[in-house]
CSV table of C-alpha atoms in Angstrom, one decimal:
chain,number,residue,atom,x,y,z
T,1,MET,CA,-21.9,-11.6,-13.7
T,2,THR,CA,-21.5,-7.9,-13.9
T,3,ILE,CA,-21.0,-5.4,-11.1
T,4,ASP,CA,-24.1,-4.4,-9.1
T,5,PRO,CA,-23.3,-1.2,-7.2
T,6,ASP,CA,-25.9,-2.0,-4.5
T,7,THR,CA,-24.3,-5.4,-3.9
T,8,LEU,CA,-20.8,-3.9,-3.4
T,9,LEU,CA,-22.0,-1.0,-1.3
T,10,GLY,CA,-23.8,-3.4,1.0
T,11,TRP,CA,-21.0,-6.0,1.1
T,12,GLU,CA,-20.7,-7.5,4.6
T,13,PHE,CA,-17.1,-7.8,5.7
T,14,PRO,CA,-16.5,-9.7,8.9
T,15,VAL,CA,-14.9,-7.7,11.7
T,16,LEU,CA,-11.4,-9.0,11.8
T,17,GLU,CA,-9.2,-9.4,14.8
T,18,GLN,CA,-5.5,-10.1,14.2
T,19,ALA,CA,-2.6,-10.6,16.5
T,20,TYR,CA,0.9,-9.7,15.3
T,21,ASP,CA,4.3,-9.7,16.9
T,22,GLU,CA,7.9,-8.7,16.5
T,23,ARG,CA,8.5,-11.3,13.8
T,24,ASP,CA,5.6,-9.9,11.7
T,25,ALA,CA,7.0,-6.3,12.1
T,26,ILE,CA,10.5,-7.4,11.0
T,27,LEU,CA,9.1,-9.3,8.0
T,28,TYR,CA,7.1,-6.3,6.8
T,29,ALA,CA,10.2,-4.1,7.1
T,30,LEU,CA,12.2,-6.6,5.0
T,31,GLY,CA,9.4,-6.6,2.5
T,32,VAL,CA,9.7,-2.9,1.8
T,33,GLY,CA,13.5,-3.1,1.4
T,34,LEU,CA,15.0,-2.4,4.7
T,35,GLY,CA,18.2,-4.3,5.6
T,36,THR,CA,20.0,-4.0,2.3
T,37,ASP,CA,22.8,-2.6,4.4
T,38,PRO,CA,22.7,-4.9,7.5
T,39,THR,CA,25.2,-2.6,9.2
T,40,ASP,CA,23.1,0.5,9.0
T,41,GLU,CA,21.9,0.9,12.6
T,42,ARG,CA,19.1,3.3,11.5
T,43,GLN,CA,17.5,0.5,9.5
T,44,LEU,CA,18.2,-2.1,12.1
T,45,ARG,CA,15.9,-0.3,14.5
T,46,TYR,CA,13.1,-1.9,12.4
T,47,LEU,CA,14.7,-5.3,11.9
T,48,TYR,CA,16.2,-6.3,15.3
T,49,GLU,CA,14.1,-7.2,18.2
T,50,ASP,CA,16.3,-5.4,20.7
T,51,GLY,CA,14.5,-2.0,21.0
T,52,LEU,CA,12.4,-2.8,17.9
T,53,ARG,CA,10.4,0.0,16.2
T,54,VAL,CA,7.5,-0.7,13.8
T,55,PHE,CA,7.9,0.8,10.3
T,56,PRO,CA,5.1,3.4,10.2
T,57,THR,CA,3.3,2.0,7.0
T,58,MET,CA,2.9,-1.5,8.5
T,59,GLY,CA,-0.8,-0.5,9.2
T,60,LEU,CA,-1.3,-0.9,5.4
T,61,VAL,CA,-1.2,-4.7,5.8
T,62,LEU,CA,-3.1,-5.1,9.1
T,63,GLY,CA,-6.6,-6.6,9.0
T,64,HIS,CA,-6.6,-7.1,5.3
T,65,PRO,CA,-9.7,-9.0,4.3
T,66,GLY,CA,-8.0,-10.7,1.4
T,67,PRO,CA,-9.0,-10.7,-2.3
T,68,TRP,CA,-12.7,-10.4,-1.4
T,69,TYR,CA,-13.5,-9.2,-4.9
T,70,ARG,CA,-12.8,-12.7,-6.2
T,71,ASP,CA,-16.2,-13.8,-4.8
T,72,PRO,CA,-18.4,-14.3,-7.9
T,73,ARG,CA,-21.1,-12.1,-6.3
T,74,ALA,CA,-18.8,-9.1,-6.8
T,75,GLY,CA,-19.2,-9.4,-10.6
T,76,VAL,CA,-15.5,-8.5,-11.0
T,77,ASP,CA,-13.0,-10.0,-13.4
T,78,TRP,CA,-10.5,-10.3,-10.5
T,79,VAL,CA,-7.5,-11.3,-12.7
T,80,ARG,CA,-7.6,-7.8,-14.3
T,81,VAL,CA,-8.0,-5.8,-11.1
T,82,VAL,CA,-5.1,-3.5,-10.1
T,83,HIS,CA,-4.6,-1.2,-7.1
T,84,GLY,CA,-5.3,2.4,-8.2
T,85,GLU,CA,-4.8,4.6,-5.2
T,86,GLN,CA,-4.1,4.4,-1.5
T,87,GLU,CA,-4.3,6.6,1.5
T,88,LEU,CA,-3.0,6.0,5.0
T,89,THR,CA,-3.7,8.2,8.0
T,90,VAL,CA,-1.8,7.3,11.2
T,91,HIS,CA,-3.6,8.0,14.5
T,92,ALA,CA,-1.1,6.3,16.9
T,93,PRO,CA,2.2,4.4,16.6
T,94,LEU,CA,2.0,0.7,16.3
T,95,LEU,CA,3.5,-1.4,19.0
T,96,PRO,CA,5.9,-4.3,18.2
T,97,ARG,CA,3.4,-6.8,19.5
T,98,ASP,CA,-0.4,-6.2,19.7
T,99,ARG,CA,-3.9,-7.3,18.7
T,100,ILE,CA,-5.9,-5.2,16.3
T,101,ARG,CA,-9.5,-5.0,15.2
T,102,CYS,CA,-10.5,-4.0,11.6
T,103,HIS,CA,-13.8,-2.7,10.2
T,104,THR,CA,-14.0,-2.7,6.4
T,105,ARG,CA,-16.6,-1.2,4.0
T,106,VAL,CA,-17.1,-0.3,0.4
T,107,THR,CA,-17.6,3.5,0.2
T,108,GLY,CA,-18.3,4.0,-3.6
T,109,VAL,CA,-18.5,2.5,-7.0
T,110,VAL,CA,-17.9,4.4,-10.3
T,111,ASP,CA,-18.6,3.1,-13.8
T,112,LYS,CA,-16.1,4.7,-16.2
T,113,GLY,CA,-17.9,3.2,-19.2
T,114,PRO,CA,-17.4,0.3,-21.7
T,115,ASP,CA,-13.7,-0.5,-22.3
T,116,ARG,CA,-12.7,2.0,-19.6
T,117,GLY,CA,-13.3,-0.1,-16.5
T,118,ALA,CA,-14.8,0.6,-13.1
T,119,LEU,CA,-13.5,2.0,-9.7
T,120,VAL,CA,-14.4,0.5,-6.4
T,121,PHE,CA,-13.5,2.6,-3.3
T,122,TRP,CA,-13.2,0.9,0.1
T,123,GLN,CA,-12.0,1.8,3.6
T,124,ARG,CA,-10.6,0.0,6.6
T,125,GLU,CA,-10.5,1.3,10.2
T,126,VAL,CA,-7.8,-0.3,12.3
T,127,SER,CA,-8.0,0.0,16.1
T,128,ARG,CA,-6.5,-1.6,19.1
T,129,ALA,CA,-8.6,-4.6,20.0
T,130,GLY,CA,-8.4,-4.3,23.8
T,131,THR,CA,-9.2,-0.6,24.1
T,132,GLY,CA,-10.7,0.5,20.8
T,133,GLU,CA,-8.0,3.2,20.3
T,134,PRO,CA,-7.8,4.2,16.6
T,135,LEU,CA,-4.5,3.3,15.1
T,136,CYS,CA,-4.9,4.1,11.4
T,137,THR,CA,-7.4,4.6,8.6
T,138,LEU,CA,-6.9,3.1,5.1
T,139,ALA,CA,-8.7,4.2,2.0
T,140,SER,CA,-8.1,2.2,-1.3
T,141,THR,CA,-9.2,2.4,-4.9
T,142,LEU,CA,-9.5,-0.8,-7.0
T,143,VAL,CA,-9.3,-0.4,-10.7
T,144,CYS,CA,-11.5,-3.1,-12.3
T,145,ARG,CA,-10.1,-2.8,-15.8
T,146,ALA,CA,-12.5,-5.2,-17.5
T,147,ASP,CA,-15.8,-4.3,-15.7
T,148,GLY,CA,-17.0,-0.9,-17.0
T,149,GLY,CA,-20.3,-0.4,-18.7
T,150,PHE,CA,-22.7,-1.9,-16.1
T,151,GLY,CA,-24.9,1.3,-16.0
T,152,GLY,CA,-23.6,2.6,-12.7
T,153,PRO,CA,-22.8,6.2,-11.6
T,154,ALA,CA,-20.1,8.0,-13.5
T,155,GLY,CA,-18.8,9.9,-10.4
T,156,PRO,CA,-17.8,11.5,-8.3
T,157,VAL,CA,-14.1,10.9,-9.1
T,158,ARG,CA,-11.4,13.0,-7.5
T,159,PRO,CA,-9.0,15.0,-9.7
T,160,ARG,CA,-5.7,13.2,-10.3
T,161,PRO,CA,-3.1,14.4,-7.8
T,162,THR,CA,0.1,16.0,-9.2
T,163,VAL,CA,3.5,16.9,-8.0
T,164,PRO,CA,4.8,20.6,-8.0
T,165,ASP,CA,6.3,22.1,-11.1
T,166,GLY,CA,10.0,22.3,-11.3
T,167,PRO,CA,12.8,19.9,-10.4
T,168,ALA,CA,12.7,17.9,-7.2
T,169,ALA,CA,14.6,19.2,-4.2
T,170,GLN,CA,15.8,15.6,-3.4
T,171,THR,CA,16.0,12.2,-4.9
T,172,CYS,CA,16.5,8.8,-3.3
T,173,ASP,CA,17.3,5.6,-5.3
T,174,LEU,CA,16.4,2.3,-3.8
T,175,VAL,CA,17.1,-1.1,-5.5
T,176,THR,CA,14.4,-3.6,-4.9
T,177,SER,CA,15.1,-7.3,-4.4
T,178,PRO,CA,14.0,-9.7,-7.2
T,179,ARG,CA,12.3,-11.6,-4.3
T,180,ALA,CA,10.5,-8.4,-3.0
T,181,GLY,CA,7.0,-9.7,-4.1
T,182,LEU,CA,7.6,-13.1,-2.6
T,183,ILE,CA,8.6,-11.6,0.7
T,184,TYR,CA,6.0,-8.9,0.8
T,185,ARG,CA,3.1,-11.3,0.2
T,186,LEU,CA,3.9,-13.0,3.5
T,187,SER,CA,2.6,-9.9,5.3
T,188,GLY,CA,-0.9,-10.9,4.2
T,189,ASP,CA,-1.7,-10.2,0.5
T,190,LEU,CA,-1.4,-13.6,-1.1
T,191,ASN,CA,-2.8,-12.6,-4.5
T,192,PRO,CA,-1.1,-15.0,-7.0
T,193,LEU,CA,-0.6,-12.1,-9.4
T,194,HIS,CA,2.5,-11.3,-7.4
T,195,ALA,CA,3.9,-14.8,-7.3
T,196,ASP,CA,2.5,-17.0,-10.1
T,197,PRO,CA,4.0,-16.3,-13.6
T,198,ALA,CA,0.9,-17.9,-15.3
T,199,VAL,CA,-1.5,-15.7,-13.4
T,200,ALA,CA,0.6,-12.6,-14.2
T,201,ARG,CA,0.6,-13.5,-18.0
T,202,ALA,CA,-3.2,-13.9,-17.9
T,203,ALA,CA,-3.4,-10.4,-16.4
T,204,GLY,CA,-1.3,-9.0,-19.3
T,205,PHE,CA,2.2,-8.9,-17.5
T,206,ASP,CA,5.2,-10.8,-18.6
T,207,ARG,CA,6.1,-11.7,-15.0
T,208,PRO,CA,4.7,-11.1,-11.5
T,209,ILE,CA,4.4,-7.5,-10.4
T,210,LEU,CA,5.2,-6.0,-7.0
T,211,HIS,CA,2.1,-5.3,-4.9
T,212,GLY,CA,1.0,-1.7,-5.1
T,213,LEU,CA,1.3,-1.4,-1.3
T,214,GLY,CA,4.7,-2.9,-1.6
T,215,THR,CA,5.7,-0.2,-4.0
T,216,LEU,CA,4.2,2.4,-1.7
T,217,GLY,CA,6.2,0.9,1.2
T,218,VAL,CA,9.4,1.4,-0.8
T,219,ALA,CA,8.3,5.1,-1.4
T,220,ALA,CA,7.8,5.5,2.4
T,221,HIS,CA,11.2,3.9,2.9
T,222,ALA,CA,12.7,6.6,0.6
T,223,VAL,CA,10.8,9.4,2.5
T,224,LEU,CA,12.1,8.2,5.9
T,225,ARG,CA,15.6,7.8,4.5
T,226,ALA,CA,15.8,11.2,2.7
T,227,CYS,CA,13.7,13.4,5.1
T,228,LEU,CA,13.6,11.8,8.5
T,229,ASP,CA,16.9,10.0,9.0
T,230,TYR,CA,14.8,6.9,9.5
T,231,GLU,CA,12.7,8.3,12.4
T,232,PRO,CA,9.1,7.0,12.2
T,233,GLU,CA,7.5,10.5,12.1
T,234,LEU,CA,5.0,9.8,9.4
T,235,ARG,CA,1.4,11.0,10.0
T,236,GLY,CA,-0.1,10.2,6.6
T,237,LEU,CA,0.6,9.0,3.1
T,238,SER,CA,-1.3,9.0,-0.2
T,239,ALA,CA,-0.5,8.1,-3.8
T,240,ARG,CA,-1.8,7.0,-7.1
T,241,PHE,CA,-0.3,3.9,-8.7
T,242,SER,CA,0.3,4.8,-12.4
T,243,ALA,CA,2.2,1.7,-13.6
T,244,PRO,CA,3.2,-1.6,-12.3
T,245,MET,CA,6.6,-2.1,-10.6
T,246,PHE,CA,8.6,-5.3,-11.1
T,247,PRO,CA,10.7,-6.8,-8.3
T,248,GLY,CA,14.4,-6.2,-8.9
T,249,GLU,CA,14.0,-2.8,-10.4
T,250,THR,CA,15.5,0.5,-9.0
T,251,VAL,CA,12.9,2.9,-7.6
T,252,ARG,CA,13.9,6.6,-7.9
T,253,THR,CA,11.8,8.7,-5.5
T,254,GLU,CA,11.7,12.4,-6.3
T,255,LEU,CA,10.7,14.7,-3.4
T,256,TRP,CA,9.4,18.3,-3.2
T,257,PRO,CA,8.9,20.1,0.1
T,258,LEU,CA,5.4,21.1,1.3
T,259,ASP,CA,4.3,23.1,4.3
T,260,ASP,CA,3.3,19.9,6.2
T,261,GLY,CA,5.6,17.3,4.5
T,262,VAL,CA,6.6,16.4,1.0
T,263,ALA,CA,5.2,15.5,-2.4
T,264,PHE,CA,6.8,12.6,-4.2
T,265,ARG,CA,6.9,10.6,-7.4
T,266,CYS,CA,8.5,7.2,-8.0
T,267,THR,CA,10.0,6.0,-11.3
T,268,SER,CA,11.4,2.7,-12.4
T,269,LEU,CA,14.9,3.7,-13.6
T,270,GLU,CA,15.2,0.6,-15.8
T,271,ARG,CA,12.0,1.3,-17.8
T,272,GLY,CA,11.7,5.0,-17.3
T,273,ALA,CA,8.1,4.4,-16.1
T,274,VAL,CA,6.4,6.5,-13.4
T,275,VAL,CA,5.0,3.9,-11.0
T,276,ILE,CA,3.7,6.2,-8.3
T,277,ASP,CA,2.5,9.7,-9.0
T,278,GLY,CA,1.0,12.6,-7.0
T,279,GLY,CA,2.3,11.2,-3.7
T,280,ARG,CA,1.9,13.1,-0.5
T,281,ALA,CA,3.6,12.4,2.9
T,282,GLU,CA,2.5,14.3,6.0
T,283,LEU,CA,5.5,14.4,8.3
T,284,GLY,CA,5.5,14.9,12.1
T,285,LYS,CA,5.6,13.0,15.3
T,286,VAL,CA,2.5,10.9,15.9
T,287,PRO,CA,1.2,11.2,19.5
T,288,ALA,CA,1.7,8.0,21.5
């Protein structure tokens, strides 16, 4: 099968309800690298149930519908799909224990042409199940590397984000665990690309890669560490995934100040590869 834009734009996602608790919040924080220094009390606020805070990017994994594009009706070669871009807008802080409701929809499909792939844009709205209070909005781009040339629209495509010219004002180096992908997947994204060496090889990688959202969580960890002294004052986050990240590598996050936050870029020091580019983090306390 090939991609049919009308099929994707009309894709019916079930409204998902999900309960999570302190254990889930701690597991997510471990998955994005907190706790490498178990005596750092700033990190322990996200890892210890006594006075627990929720790491502000945990909304990225809530209400995830799973690899829905693996359904043959999608017409997608799912083994060659990668995460292209991600945005997070935080409307309210997450509680350590709650029940959420999630509405998902496909918002756009772009045909980049034969041998250039396709883009699928989709969005999730996460709210508190009991009250309907908005918690966060998530916008994602799937890059379907093997699925271009189906005769779909060629746009619109947003310009690629960039970081400011000149050297960064700050840098933050974080070493990821070789087990990072295996831990992070327990927060909901069980795509075997991040665990099964055979699936990774079939996708063109020599070993499993870290989830794009896992890499973005490491970038958020660097932002909180370098700019906020680990205070959860993150109102929004966006980035483009420019290359895969492998568990065990060191992530260098470069940061440039902006009027409402920081721009950032992440590089694998071992390979010299930029893994996240054009990042933006909006800083400020989120109204409770």
